[in-house]
mmCIF file of C-alpha atoms in Angstrom:
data_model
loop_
_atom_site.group_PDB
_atom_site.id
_atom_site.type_symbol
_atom_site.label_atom_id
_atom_site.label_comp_id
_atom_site.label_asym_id
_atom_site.label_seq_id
_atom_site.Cartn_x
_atom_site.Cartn_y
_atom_site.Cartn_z
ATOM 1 C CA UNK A 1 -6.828 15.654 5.900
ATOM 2 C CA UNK A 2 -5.909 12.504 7.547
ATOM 3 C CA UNK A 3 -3.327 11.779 4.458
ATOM 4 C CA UNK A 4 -1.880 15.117 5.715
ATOM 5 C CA UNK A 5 -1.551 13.738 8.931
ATOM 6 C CA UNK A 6 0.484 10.401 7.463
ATOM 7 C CA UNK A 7 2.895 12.754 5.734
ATOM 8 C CA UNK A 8 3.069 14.680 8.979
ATOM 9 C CA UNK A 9 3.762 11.477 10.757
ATOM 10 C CA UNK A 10 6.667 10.953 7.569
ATOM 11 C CA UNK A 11 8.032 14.155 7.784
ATOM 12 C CA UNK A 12 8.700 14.189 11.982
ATOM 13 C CA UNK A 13 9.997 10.632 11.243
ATOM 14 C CA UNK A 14 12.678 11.733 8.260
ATOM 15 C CA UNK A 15 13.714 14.879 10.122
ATOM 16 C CA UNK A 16 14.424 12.891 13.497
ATOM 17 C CA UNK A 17 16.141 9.899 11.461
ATOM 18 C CA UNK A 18 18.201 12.911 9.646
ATOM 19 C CA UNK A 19 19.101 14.381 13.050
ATOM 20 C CA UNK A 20 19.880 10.453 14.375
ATOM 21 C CA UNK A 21 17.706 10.787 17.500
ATOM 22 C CA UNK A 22 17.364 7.288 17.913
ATOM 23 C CA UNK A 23 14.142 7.826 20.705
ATOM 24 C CA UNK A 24 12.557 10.086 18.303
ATOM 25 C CA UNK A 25 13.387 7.943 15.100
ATOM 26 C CA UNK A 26 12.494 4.866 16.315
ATOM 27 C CA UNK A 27 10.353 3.061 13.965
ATOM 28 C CA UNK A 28 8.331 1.414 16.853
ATOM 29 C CA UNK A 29 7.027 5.002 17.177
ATOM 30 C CA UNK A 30 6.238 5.404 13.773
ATOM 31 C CA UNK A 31 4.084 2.344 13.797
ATOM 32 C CA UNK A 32 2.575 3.131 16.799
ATOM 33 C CA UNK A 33 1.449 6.341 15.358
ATOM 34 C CA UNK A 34 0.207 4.684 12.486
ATOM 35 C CA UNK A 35 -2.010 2.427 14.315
ATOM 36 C CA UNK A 36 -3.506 5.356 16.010
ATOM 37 C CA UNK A 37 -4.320 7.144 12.509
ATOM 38 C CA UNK A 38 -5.742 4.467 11.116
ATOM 39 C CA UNK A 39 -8.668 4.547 13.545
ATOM 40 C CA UNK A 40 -8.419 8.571 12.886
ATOM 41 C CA UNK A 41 -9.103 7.915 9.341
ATOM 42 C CA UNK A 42 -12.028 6.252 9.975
ATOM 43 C CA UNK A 43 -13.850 8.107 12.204
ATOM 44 C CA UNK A 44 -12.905 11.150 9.825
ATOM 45 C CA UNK A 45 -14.268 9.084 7.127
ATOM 46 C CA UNK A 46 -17.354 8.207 8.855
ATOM 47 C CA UNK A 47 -17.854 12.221 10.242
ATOM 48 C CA UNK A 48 -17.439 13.163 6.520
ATOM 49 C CA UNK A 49 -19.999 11.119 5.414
ATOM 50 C CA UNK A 50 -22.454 12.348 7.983
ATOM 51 C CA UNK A 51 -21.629 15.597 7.220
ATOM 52 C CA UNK A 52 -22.536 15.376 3.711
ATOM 53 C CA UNK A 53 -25.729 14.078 4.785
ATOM 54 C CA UNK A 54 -26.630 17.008 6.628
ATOM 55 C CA UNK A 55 -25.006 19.175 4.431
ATOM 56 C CA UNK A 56 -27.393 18.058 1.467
ATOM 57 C CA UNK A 57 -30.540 17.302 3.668
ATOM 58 C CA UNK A 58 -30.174 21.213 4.998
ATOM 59 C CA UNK A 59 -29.519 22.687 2.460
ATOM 60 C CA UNK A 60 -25.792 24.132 4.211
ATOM 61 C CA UNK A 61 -23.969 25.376 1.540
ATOM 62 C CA UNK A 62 -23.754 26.710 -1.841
ATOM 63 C CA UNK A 63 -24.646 24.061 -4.139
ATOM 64 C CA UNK A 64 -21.300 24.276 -5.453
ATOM 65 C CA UNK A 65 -19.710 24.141 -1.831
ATOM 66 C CA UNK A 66 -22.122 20.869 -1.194
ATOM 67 C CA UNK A 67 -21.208 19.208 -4.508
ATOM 68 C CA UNK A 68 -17.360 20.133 -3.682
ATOM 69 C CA UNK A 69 -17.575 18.419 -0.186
ATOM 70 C CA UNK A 70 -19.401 15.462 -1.763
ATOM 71 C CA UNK A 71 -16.053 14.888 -4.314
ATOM 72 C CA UNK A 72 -13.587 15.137 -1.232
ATOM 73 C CA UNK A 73 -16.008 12.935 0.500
ATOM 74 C CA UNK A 74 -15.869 10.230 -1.896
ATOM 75 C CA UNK A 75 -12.456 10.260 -2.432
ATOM 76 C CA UNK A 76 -12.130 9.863 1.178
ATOM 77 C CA UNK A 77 -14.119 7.028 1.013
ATOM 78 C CA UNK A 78 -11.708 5.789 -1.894
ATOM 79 C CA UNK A 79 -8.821 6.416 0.543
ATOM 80 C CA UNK A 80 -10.513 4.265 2.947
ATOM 81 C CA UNK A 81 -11.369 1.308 0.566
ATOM 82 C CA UNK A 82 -7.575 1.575 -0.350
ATOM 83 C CA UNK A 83 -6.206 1.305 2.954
ATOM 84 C CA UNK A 84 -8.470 -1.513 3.758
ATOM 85 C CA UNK A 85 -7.234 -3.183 0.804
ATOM 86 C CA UNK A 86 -3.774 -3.113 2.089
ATOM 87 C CA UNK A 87 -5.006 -4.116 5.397
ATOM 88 C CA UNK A 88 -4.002 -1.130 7.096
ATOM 89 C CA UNK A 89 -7.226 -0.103 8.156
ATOM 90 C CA UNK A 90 -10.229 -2.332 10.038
ATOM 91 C CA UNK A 91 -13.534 -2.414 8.146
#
């Protein structure tokens, strides 16, 4: 989800740059916005993981469903460990 929300950020930042609205366009915005969704990836990180807990500890799902939110869970988790390789995000 949240890498859905940096190509959202991408796309509203092509489009404006392709329509030359300088305001819109400018890149201090896009880096603004991408400090904000860094801190939005981790706390959706963080919820997902939590989530999983409860998931599994309850019993919520399907076993299927559970073991299918696990996988997107860890390779959130991945996505995470990436970004705070590149030091993009704070951990």
């Amino acid at each position: 989800m949240v890498s859905l929300l940096w190509l959202a950020v991408l796309a509203i930042f092509l489009l404006a740059w392709i329509n030359f609205n300088a305001e819109t366009a400018s890149l201090s915005l896009a880096l603004r916005a991408g400090k904000v969704l860094r801190y939005v990836t981790l706390a959706g990180t963080i919820s997902a993981v939590i989530e999983t807990g409860f998931a599994w500890r309850d019993g919520l799902w399907t076993r299927w469903g559970r073991v299918h939110y696990s996988v997107v869970t860890a390779l959130a988790l991945l996505f995470a460990w990436q970004l705070s390789l590149l030091g993009i995000l704070p951990l």
